[in-house]
XYZ file of C-alpha atoms in Angstrom:
707
model
C 0.000 0.000 0.000
C 1.142 3.526 -0.706
C 1.188 6.089 2.053
C -1.873 7.726 0.534
C -3.752 4.418 0.417
C -2.856 3.720 4.032
C -4.018 7.159 5.099
C -7.195 6.624 3.112
C -8.080 3.578 5.200
C -8.121 5.889 8.214
C -10.734 8.187 6.646
C -14.483 7.980 7.124
C -16.795 10.283 5.206
C -20.515 10.986 5.582
C -23.182 9.965 3.100
C -26.462 11.878 2.734
C -27.551 12.268 6.351
C -25.688 14.517 8.749
C -25.265 13.924 12.486
C -23.312 17.064 13.254
C -21.911 20.304 11.839
C -20.304 20.184 8.407
C -22.973 18.604 6.204
C -22.562 15.558 3.987
C -19.767 14.354 1.726
C -21.493 12.097 -0.803
C -19.603 13.115 -3.946
C -16.312 13.261 -2.084
C -16.941 9.737 -0.800
C -17.496 8.358 -4.304
C -14.332 9.985 -5.626
C -12.227 8.832 -2.689
C -13.572 5.269 -2.946
C -12.697 5.150 -6.648
C -9.173 6.338 -5.905
C -8.725 3.830 -3.072
C -8.400 6.640 -0.552
C -11.330 5.826 1.742
C -11.847 3.341 4.538
C -15.438 3.879 5.613
C -18.696 5.712 4.995
C -21.341 6.458 7.576
C -25.064 7.060 7.181
C -25.491 4.982 4.038
C -28.034 2.163 4.097
C -30.096 0.154 1.658
C -28.775 -2.922 -0.112
C -28.857 -1.400 -3.589
C -27.268 1.913 -2.619
C -24.567 0.406 -0.424
C -23.693 -2.213 -3.046
C -23.318 0.514 -5.666
C -20.799 2.414 -3.570
C -19.044 -0.796 -2.551
C -18.579 -1.745 -6.220
C -16.766 1.512 -6.814
C -14.312 0.723 -4.020
C -13.874 -2.984 -4.811
C -13.976 -2.964 -8.619
C -12.540 0.430 -9.568
C -9.829 1.151 -6.995
C -6.278 -0.186 -7.396
C -6.330 -2.552 -4.402
C -10.058 -3.261 -4.230
C -10.250 -2.900 -0.464
C -13.910 -2.927 0.603
C -15.466 -0.106 2.576
C -17.059 -0.581 5.970
C -20.469 1.114 6.264
C -21.481 2.520 9.649
C -24.742 3.869 11.024
C -26.088 5.012 14.380
C -28.346 2.095 15.297
C -28.954 2.999 18.910
C -32.214 1.213 19.720
C -33.446 -0.105 16.432
C -33.013 -0.025 12.663
C -36.487 -0.503 11.209
C -37.976 -1.825 14.449
C -37.596 0.781 17.167
C -37.166 -0.595 20.673
C -37.417 1.580 23.807
C -34.570 4.027 24.356
C -31.468 2.589 26.065
C -32.273 4.296 29.382
C -35.611 2.486 29.318
C -33.914 -0.797 28.474
C -31.692 -0.263 31.496
C -34.854 0.099 33.570
C -35.796 -3.452 32.620
C -32.822 -4.714 34.680
C -32.856 -7.507 32.123
C -29.854 -7.871 29.797
C -31.962 -10.098 27.549
C -33.956 -7.010 26.548
C -30.814 -5.222 25.337
C -29.478 -8.315 23.611
C -32.770 -8.861 21.786
C -32.861 -5.247 20.593
C -29.320 -5.573 19.265
C -29.898 -8.899 17.515
C -33.084 -7.706 15.764
C -31.346 -4.465 14.784
C -28.286 -6.306 13.485
C -30.298 -8.575 11.201
C -32.278 -5.674 9.747
C -29.204 -3.472 9.314
C -26.877 -6.072 7.769
C -29.500 -6.992 5.178
C -29.606 -3.290 4.268
C -25.853 -3.076 3.720
C -24.806 -1.760 7.136
C -21.792 -3.482 8.710
C -21.200 -1.420 11.817
C -23.209 0.418 14.448
C -22.044 3.254 16.692
C -23.446 1.549 19.757
C -23.695 0.610 22.542
C -23.298 3.828 24.474
C -22.131 3.115 28.017
C -21.572 6.571 29.448
C -22.219 6.354 33.174
C -24.047 9.534 34.168
C -25.855 11.077 37.094
C -26.687 14.184 35.050
C -30.360 14.159 33.969
C -30.017 17.645 32.489
C -27.748 16.041 29.877
C -29.903 14.960 26.956
C -27.776 11.945 26.146
C -28.737 10.245 29.382
C -31.494 8.827 27.158
C -28.861 6.779 25.301
C -27.119 5.549 28.428
C -27.726 2.919 31.078
C -27.983 5.521 33.841
C -25.934 6.267 36.927
C -24.413 2.915 37.837
C -21.215 1.442 36.343
C -22.175 -2.170 37.013
C -25.598 -1.906 35.368
C -24.070 -0.119 32.378
C -21.432 -2.831 32.068
C -23.912 -5.717 32.119
C -26.101 -4.069 29.484
C -23.121 -3.093 27.322
C -21.935 -6.692 27.200
C -25.451 -7.811 26.273
C -25.633 -5.296 23.442
C -22.243 -6.366 22.107
C -23.389 -10.010 22.129
C -26.608 -9.082 20.374
C -24.981 -7.043 17.627
C -21.943 -9.235 16.994
C -23.025 -12.746 17.927
C -20.291 -15.332 17.682
C -19.196 -14.557 14.123
C -19.086 -11.124 12.499
C -19.192 -12.786 9.093
C -22.770 -13.867 9.700
C -25.268 -12.041 7.528
C -27.382 -11.126 10.530
C -24.578 -9.575 12.624
C -22.766 -6.256 12.662
C -19.718 -4.799 14.396
C -20.423 -2.897 17.611
C -18.746 0.262 18.877
C -18.230 1.030 22.555
C -18.826 4.742 23.072
C -18.083 7.404 24.154
C -14.596 6.701 25.452
C -14.449 8.024 28.136
C -16.189 9.988 30.949
C -18.548 11.739 28.513
C -21.356 11.242 31.044
C -19.855 13.656 33.578
C -20.180 17.051 31.829
C -20.134 20.134 34.023
C -23.595 21.654 34.318
C -25.100 18.842 32.274
C -24.227 20.712 29.063
C -23.413 18.427 26.163
C -19.791 18.359 24.974
C -18.687 20.113 28.165
C -15.654 19.676 30.419
C -15.127 16.608 32.615
C -12.635 16.905 35.462
C -12.063 13.537 37.070
C -9.510 11.841 39.311
C -7.703 8.723 38.138
C -9.523 6.663 40.769
C -12.949 7.867 39.694
C -12.038 7.418 36.045
C -11.080 3.792 36.644
C -13.747 2.886 39.195
C -16.717 4.783 37.782
C -16.362 5.516 34.066
C -14.051 2.845 32.657
C -15.625 -0.429 33.900
C -18.348 -0.695 31.209
C -15.716 -0.231 28.503
C -13.497 -2.905 30.000
C -16.420 -5.321 30.015
C -17.189 -4.440 26.379
C -13.574 -5.098 25.394
C -13.704 -8.424 27.233
C -16.833 -9.186 25.178
C -14.722 -8.667 22.005
C -16.306 -5.394 20.916
C -14.965 -4.615 17.426
C -14.468 -0.859 17.738
C -14.364 1.997 20.228
C -15.374 5.637 19.686
C -13.540 8.522 21.348
C -15.590 11.057 23.302
C -16.093 14.777 22.667
C -15.120 15.875 26.172
C -11.849 16.673 27.831
C -10.656 14.374 30.607
C -9.021 16.521 33.271
C -7.825 18.985 30.662
C -6.863 16.559 27.893
C -9.413 15.992 25.090
C -10.406 12.362 24.721
C -9.374 12.425 21.040
C -5.843 13.366 22.050
C -5.590 11.354 25.239
C -2.763 8.840 24.929
C -3.303 7.724 28.521
C -6.817 6.414 27.888
C -6.655 5.478 24.192
C -3.307 3.710 24.089
C -1.978 2.933 27.555
C -5.239 1.739 29.077
C -7.326 0.589 26.107
C -4.759 -0.909 23.776
C -1.849 -1.826 26.038
C -3.383 -2.701 29.408
C -6.605 -4.201 28.043
C -5.201 -5.660 24.823
C -7.895 -4.156 22.564
C -7.062 -5.115 18.970
C -9.940 -3.433 17.136
C -9.809 0.178 15.998
C -10.683 3.522 17.576
C -12.880 5.841 15.525
C -13.230 9.530 16.226
C -16.643 11.000 16.862
C -18.117 13.362 14.252
C -15.335 15.914 13.520
C -13.735 15.031 16.846
C -10.217 15.418 15.444
C -11.057 18.859 14.071
C -12.457 19.845 17.459
C -9.048 19.513 19.063
C -8.494 22.998 17.615
C -11.401 24.846 19.306
C -10.575 22.887 22.460
C -7.314 24.814 22.441
C -5.304 21.593 22.361
C -4.152 21.712 18.717
C -2.883 24.731 16.780
C -4.161 23.679 13.355
C -5.322 20.716 11.299
C -1.896 19.148 10.978
C -1.348 19.451 14.711
C -4.759 17.909 15.380
C -4.012 14.966 13.089
C -0.643 14.320 14.721
C -2.030 14.515 18.247
C -5.017 12.277 17.515
C -3.146 9.533 15.661
C -0.310 9.447 18.169
C -2.789 9.306 21.043
C -4.503 6.260 19.522
C -7.273 7.376 17.127
C -7.246 4.993 14.144
C -10.045 6.377 11.959
C -11.147 9.988 11.493
C -14.854 10.616 11.104
C -15.885 13.435 8.718
C -13.010 15.868 9.258
C -10.058 15.069 6.982
C -6.919 16.258 8.762
C -5.175 12.869 8.885
C -5.649 12.311 5.147
C -4.870 15.922 4.263
C -1.699 16.268 6.329
C -0.590 12.671 6.851
C 2.181 12.498 4.217
C 3.780 15.718 5.456
C 3.516 14.578 9.079
C 5.177 11.279 8.198
C 7.995 12.990 6.356
C 8.564 15.294 9.320
C 8.517 12.415 11.792
C 5.451 13.799 13.592
C 3.638 10.520 12.874
C 5.659 7.326 13.003
C 5.333 4.929 10.071
C 4.862 2.033 12.476
C 1.967 3.820 14.132
C 0.356 4.374 10.740
C 0.742 0.694 9.909
C -0.756 -0.230 13.273
C -3.834 1.920 12.626
C -4.300 0.526 9.106
C -3.874 -3.037 10.389
C -6.572 -2.466 12.976
C -9.031 -1.164 10.382
C -8.310 -3.990 7.937
C -8.551 -6.567 10.736
C -12.158 -5.555 11.447
C -12.982 -5.686 7.725
C -11.543 -9.208 7.533
C -13.510 -10.252 10.607
C -16.679 -8.964 8.939
C -15.886 -11.115 5.900
C -15.879 -8.110 3.575
C -12.839 -9.261 1.587
C -14.586 -12.555 0.762
C -18.090 -11.167 0.245
C -18.298 -7.365 0.148
C -21.914 -7.167 -1.047
C -25.305 -7.934 0.429
C -27.975 -9.878 -1.494
C -30.545 -7.302 -2.526
C -33.332 -9.880 -2.678
C -32.785 -10.687 0.995
C -33.078 -7.092 2.182
C -35.461 -6.750 5.143
C -37.788 -3.892 4.109
C -39.421 -3.155 7.443
C -40.464 -4.473 10.833
C -41.727 -8.044 10.850
C -44.558 -9.143 13.099
C -42.025 -11.031 15.207
C -39.805 -7.954 15.548
C -42.768 -5.802 16.539
C -43.746 -8.340 19.161
C -40.204 -8.270 20.551
C -40.266 -4.464 20.709
C -43.628 -4.535 22.485
C -42.375 -7.006 25.065
C -39.198 -5.003 25.620
C -41.134 -1.758 26.087
C -43.513 -3.250 28.637
C -40.633 -4.837 30.574
C -38.909 -1.445 30.696
C -41.736 0.473 32.359
C -41.481 1.471 36.018
C -44.456 1.843 38.331
C -43.395 4.803 40.456
C -46.544 5.085 42.570
C -49.750 3.075 42.951
C -52.457 3.568 45.508
C -54.575 0.715 44.197
C -55.469 2.498 40.960
C -53.623 0.049 38.723
C -54.090 -2.290 37.017
C -57.230 -1.019 35.331
C -60.004 -3.546 34.850
C -60.842 -4.570 31.326
C -64.545 -4.390 32.121
C -64.298 -0.606 32.474
C -67.145 1.143 30.705
C -65.365 4.285 29.559
C -61.803 5.616 29.440
C -60.596 9.122 28.639
C -57.082 9.450 27.245
C -55.882 13.023 27.611
C -52.648 14.937 27.417
C -50.139 16.036 24.784
C -48.875 12.504 24.183
C -52.136 10.582 24.426
C -52.591 10.490 20.666
C -48.976 11.090 19.690
C -47.278 8.775 17.199
C -43.898 10.281 18.070
C -42.879 8.167 21.056
C -39.858 6.407 19.593
C -37.285 8.598 21.304
C -33.975 10.157 20.348
C -31.745 8.483 17.749
C -34.596 6.230 16.695
C -32.983 5.196 13.407
C -34.384 5.129 9.866
C -37.434 3.176 10.977
C -38.819 6.172 12.850
C -39.093 8.114 9.597
C -41.094 5.401 7.844
C -43.017 3.676 10.629
C -44.652 5.759 13.333
C -45.251 4.499 16.846
C -48.555 3.086 18.064
C -50.338 5.773 20.078
C -51.476 5.272 23.653
C -55.005 6.051 22.497
C -54.909 3.250 19.924
C -53.305 0.897 22.437
C -56.067 1.521 24.980
C -58.771 1.080 22.351
C -57.263 -2.234 21.308
C -57.005 -3.404 24.934
C -60.657 -2.622 25.812
C -62.589 -2.815 22.537
C -65.946 -2.819 24.307
C -65.272 0.360 26.285
C -66.038 3.897 25.174
C -62.601 5.491 24.730
C -62.475 9.261 24.235
C -59.617 11.669 23.708
C -58.827 15.314 24.318
C -55.456 17.045 23.964
C -55.740 19.281 27.026
C -52.425 20.996 26.368
C -49.806 20.863 23.642
C -46.428 19.121 23.958
C -44.592 22.353 24.758
C -47.014 22.953 27.628
C -48.079 26.359 26.375
C -51.403 26.072 24.550
C -54.132 25.253 27.090
C -56.999 25.999 24.733
C -58.229 22.407 24.818
C -57.968 22.065 28.600
C -61.766 22.407 29.090
C -62.318 19.541 26.651
C -59.924 17.327 28.601
C -61.679 18.138 31.872
C -65.048 17.347 30.319
C -63.744 14.035 28.998
C -62.382 13.149 32.457
C -65.701 13.981 34.130
C -67.593 11.796 31.686
C -65.262 8.783 31.905
C -64.939 6.039 34.491
C -61.170 6.568 34.520
C -58.738 8.948 32.823
C -55.267 8.179 31.537
C -53.209 11.380 31.544
C -50.203 11.079 29.225
C -47.620 13.815 29.799
C -43.867 14.188 29.449
C -41.306 15.530 27.039
C -41.055 15.266 23.285
C -38.176 13.234 21.823
C -37.160 16.497 20.152
C -35.902 17.871 23.496
C -34.123 14.669 24.493
C -30.841 13.224 23.274
C -27.704 14.751 21.795
C -27.420 18.516 21.991
C -30.604 18.731 24.076
C -29.500 19.682 27.559
C -32.191 21.231 29.751
C -31.691 23.503 32.748
C -35.268 22.783 33.896
C -36.181 19.116 33.726
C -39.739 19.403 34.973
C -42.769 18.713 32.799
C -42.512 21.298 30.009
C -44.580 24.440 30.334
C -47.967 24.137 32.003
C -48.486 20.385 31.706
C -48.914 20.113 35.479
C -52.043 22.261 35.143
C -53.642 19.496 33.110
C -52.923 16.951 35.839
C -54.323 19.299 38.476
C -57.458 19.943 36.440
C -58.130 16.224 35.957
C -57.486 15.571 39.647
C -59.961 18.315 40.567
C -62.794 16.419 38.865
C -62.649 13.864 41.675
C -62.820 11.032 39.146
C -60.255 8.191 39.056
C -57.148 8.867 36.984
C -53.614 7.624 36.405
C -50.589 9.445 35.011
C -48.310 8.007 32.332
C -44.927 9.676 31.806
C -43.180 9.543 28.424
C -39.701 11.044 28.567
C -36.036 10.511 27.805
C -34.566 11.457 31.169
C -35.413 11.517 34.884
C -37.743 14.435 35.547
C -38.342 16.692 38.523
C -41.984 16.082 39.317
C -44.208 18.487 41.206
C -46.262 17.809 44.316
C -48.882 16.215 42.099
C -46.691 13.072 42.054
C -47.373 12.563 45.761
C -51.126 12.812 45.239
C -51.728 10.977 41.968
C -53.430 7.582 42.410
C -50.795 6.012 40.141
C -47.748 7.135 38.147
C -46.292 4.900 35.424
C -42.904 5.763 33.932
C -43.097 4.588 30.324
C -40.036 6.461 28.952
C -39.954 6.783 25.164
C -41.087 3.219 24.516
C -40.453 2.840 20.784
C -42.546 1.632 17.885
C -45.016 -0.398 19.963
C -45.411 2.347 22.573
C -49.184 2.460 22.888
C -49.675 -1.288 22.944
C -46.983 -1.723 25.596
C -48.450 1.040 27.778
C -51.852 -0.604 27.548
C -50.355 -4.006 28.387
C -49.121 -2.590 31.684
C -52.104 -0.364 32.463
C -54.560 -3.236 32.118
C -52.398 -5.804 33.892
C -51.420 -8.073 31.007
C -47.823 -7.319 32.023
C -46.662 -6.766 35.583
C -44.513 -3.614 35.791
C -41.168 -5.093 36.789
C -38.918 -2.246 35.677
C -36.748 -0.374 38.177
C -35.140 3.063 37.945
C -31.624 3.081 36.433
C -31.208 6.710 37.485
C -32.495 8.654 40.460
C -35.310 11.171 40.023
C -34.294 14.407 41.797
C -36.779 16.515 43.712
C -35.352 19.703 42.199
C -32.654 20.589 39.688
C -30.664 22.160 42.514
C -29.989 18.717 44.008
C -28.160 17.413 40.949
C -26.174 15.211 41.147
C -28.282 13.115 43.479
C -27.017 9.654 42.524
C -27.253 6.823 45.034
C -23.559 5.870 44.793
C -22.064 9.184 45.895
C -18.925 9.231 48.016
C -19.257 9.459 51.778
C -18.678 12.769 53.523
C -17.300 13.603 56.951
C -20.602 15.215 57.903
C -23.313 13.013 56.429
C -26.983 13.820 56.733
C -28.757 11.663 59.325
C -32.500 11.221 58.664
C -32.935 10.391 62.358
C -31.844 13.943 63.186
C -33.285 16.072 60.352
C -32.760 19.358 62.214
C -29.014 18.973 62.554
C -27.457 22.014 60.918
C -23.811 21.381 60.085
C -24.234 18.384 57.802
C -24.252 17.842 54.039
C -27.805 18.834 53.129
C -30.010 21.522 51.589
C -32.079 23.838 53.757
C -35.021 24.055 51.401
C -35.628 20.512 50.147
C -35.886 17.076 51.707
C -32.774 14.929 51.589
C -32.354 12.463 48.755
C -34.184 11.969 45.474
C -37.918 11.754 44.999
C -37.437 8.259 43.598
C -34.116 6.458 44.201
C -32.074 4.248 41.908
C -33.563 0.765 41.778
C -37.055 1.912 42.826
C -40.122 0.361 41.259
C -43.406 -1.210 42.294
C -45.318 -4.280 41.182
C -48.946 -5.346 41.024
C -48.133 -7.952 43.645
C -45.970 -8.010 46.782
C -42.708 -9.740 47.646
C -40.622 -10.534 50.680
C -36.895 -11.188 50.783
C -34.921 -13.035 53.420
C -31.761 -11.672 54.958
C -28.699 -12.375 52.770
C -26.821 -15.565 53.619
C -23.077 -15.806 52.947
C -21.231 -19.000 52.076
C -18.572 -17.944 54.557
C -18.092 -15.125 57.013
C -14.462 -14.396 56.205
C -12.042 -14.709 53.309
C -8.437 -13.707 52.766
C -7.578 -10.891 50.386
C -4.995 -13.183 48.828
C -7.523 -15.870 47.957
C -9.787 -13.273 46.354
C -6.916 -11.994 44.229
C -6.268 -15.585 43.125
C -9.867 -16.076 41.972
C -11.654 -17.029 45.180
C -15.306 -16.107 45.598
C -17.971 -15.635 48.227
C -21.492 -16.835 47.500
C -24.524 -14.824 48.612
C -28.019 -16.321 48.703
C -31.387 -14.680 49.300
C -34.854 -16.166 48.987
C -37.585 -14.081 47.400
C -41.279 -14.971 47.756
C -44.343 -13.639 45.962
C -46.738 -12.917 48.839
C -49.467 -11.470 46.639
C -52.342 -12.908 44.668
C -51.005 -12.733 41.122
C -47.851 -13.446 39.149
C -45.322 -10.656 39.137
C -41.729 -9.552 38.709
C -39.209 -8.463 41.314
C -35.627 -7.280 40.851
C -33.329 -8.539 43.598
C -30.441 -6.096 44.010
C -27.134 -6.621 45.803
C -25.020 -3.714 47.037
C -21.652 -3.514 48.796
C -20.608 -0.977 51.420
C -16.946 -0.673 52.348
C -16.887 1.323 55.617
C -13.108 1.887 55.826
C -10.743 2.095 52.856
C -7.571 3.860 51.794
C -9.653 5.818 49.282
C -13.114 7.001 50.344
C -15.678 4.683 48.819
C -19.261 5.288 47.658
C -21.943 4.839 50.303
C -22.849 1.681 48.402
C -22.204 0.075 45.023
C -24.444 -2.234 42.990
C -22.643 -5.513 42.348
C -25.433 -7.852 41.344
C -29.071 -7.985 40.311
C -31.542 -10.578 39.138
C -35.034 -10.068 37.742
C -37.304 -12.949 38.655
C -40.880 -13.801 37.718
C -42.873 -15.671 40.345
C -46.394 -17.016 40.493
C -48.546 -16.119 43.493
C -47.158 -17.865 46.575
C -44.049 -19.108 44.780
C -40.498 -18.522 45.924
C -36.988 -18.933 44.593
C -33.467 -18.561 45.900
C -31.282 -16.067 44.072
C -27.530 -16.578 44.298
C -24.695 -14.167 43.605
C -20.968 -14.839 43.356
C -18.637 -12.059 44.473
C -14.916 -11.883 43.834
C -11.971 -9.516 43.736
C -13.542 -7.317 41.051
C -16.446 -6.690 43.411
C -14.542 -6.056 46.631
C -11.516 -4.241 45.199
C -11.003 -0.791 43.715
C -8.506 1.232 41.693
C -6.253 3.775 43.350
C -5.096 7.118 41.948
C -1.901 5.600 40.576
C -1.795 6.808 36.932
C -0.233 3.494 35.878
C -3.209 1.621 37.304
C -3.180 -0.109 40.669
C -6.040 -2.353 41.741
C -6.237 -3.300 45.413
C -8.277 -5.656 47.574
C -7.922 -4.400 51.130
C -8.448 -6.107 54.442
C -11.421 -5.117 56.584
C -15.162 -5.629 56.749
C -17.632 -5.195 53.894
C -21.399 -4.970 54.287
C -23.342 -7.024 51.766
C -26.796 -5.493 51.366
C -29.674 -7.108 49.499
C -33.095 -5.677 48.733
C -35.332 -4.185 46.077
C -33.810 -0.715 45.668
C -30.704 1.259 46.545
C -32.325 2.063 49.915
C -32.263 -1.606 50.981
C -31.214 -2.328 54.574
C -31.030 -6.132 54.977
C -27.371 -7.054 55.255
C -24.659 -9.437 56.354
C -21.000 -8.604 56.892
C -17.966 -10.244 55.345
C -14.511 -9.949 56.891
C -11.555 -9.803 54.505
C -8.289 -10.738 56.208
């Protein structure tokens, strides 16, 4: 390969469909492919269109190296599943794996080889719009779901015609932006970087993820795209990652406005030397690469390493043997089976926040009013919904309710628009509520104000939506509230008075049917919160796994002054991490340990401690519970979080049935990383509380001694 051809393999250009500033590069992509100076194209899909561009690269370029086609397939290609934050609420990795496997089959048949997912940015910042794409505030939950997504996308063989390459993003610490503003600064210690933000990426690498995407943010002053410490020393050297690192959209170019690079040539040199292997959209590596090589600012061996990594993924995808996709086998849209999977996933992702006996609704109800800005909305698929959202709208809650109770009179009134400003139809909604046996109030936020670039300083219900809830409540008739949103919200006092509140998130293509499945009891709401719901924006961050302070708040002494608290709001979130109700009731035994003590040495050598807890359905119907295990390390050389999730299991039990859930804990669970920049993992002697329950506020515990 010539130098130019090598540099070309490190270039990715955009097809017709922009995901950031700079527009599209369709003609440029065709010309570069013909000249053999292009490695990848993003945003192209469709078997016929992708094959046409691939033929240019394979049949007209000198070396015939195939292109790899990438696309943001975040929670569905044609078939839109619930947003990733909702999938995290399922506490069921099978939900994420199913989404990924359905998406992979649809995408590969349409010529897509590679998705820019899963996103595993741990975040306790609900103002940040991209929390919708994440697994929430806990590293362990994010890690489990990331591994499931990688398995679902990639399967056991990337050559398979129903699998695609995954991309672990955004590497790293993108979920900690100051002020919750997208693309903003992240200042983080080495210990927090390794203990909080890196674990999901390590798990993804262990799951053989094909690629990794660098993040937009700085990491303690060094932009992620120019961070040799994270991209090379940790990812490639310590972890042995042998895939390639792709920049985010114009991420190499953005080293200049960051103030890290002086110009395009400087940006290219810094990014490649730090460990970026492919440049998305901006073209500094290709434009300046030959000059940088001649000047010794990029080493020839490093260039060869980057090219090898890109070609290795193409070989693993089987593109050199079979670069095209059979056009006759293209999947043109959602199948009935895929829709059913999306419906099941959406229902399993919903969280019952409050229920004073109002749910489930009876199917013999005579009349139902569906009111609110999202009651008859077919735009419930969420941010980054993929090409399917443009062609196939979501099932509305109104249609879902009508299908669930075909013999009931089901009416609808808007009440207020999605922005919460136009209350002209509020009287009609009140009249509908008065006339109905029960009212379903569907409020929340539009997908348009969720996701990338959509940070909000006020994360309450937009505008005057709370007035609609108050007006329906004032009728004195039964009602329930359904929330559709892409982030945790700050809910008003109405949330403490509503007969029932169901968090449905942005549920995807089968939204309305899934909401109705839960409302009418066909599905027990077994979802649990993957991120805390703050009482007010001023509390943020209010994550459950915060570090301990020397003056902690004590709920037994709420009037104590000189402690870590706010004067004007109750301590803690409105709804904590792991919270969720069911239509039945459960009891859990105290945790039982296989042994009361273990040596630190045996743990380091692979020893484990087994934890068992028995869960029983004490209610009158089948239901789901999520058993959650947390660790609390009371004394350590580095201050530890008040507790850390280290295991969970979602179980379905018939009325009166019980089962014993077992967890195995080892060094990875009990140990932690220090602030040593070269990476030092320790398992220290002392006691550790092992806490088991049904939310992050669980109290049942046993204590293990590590000697």
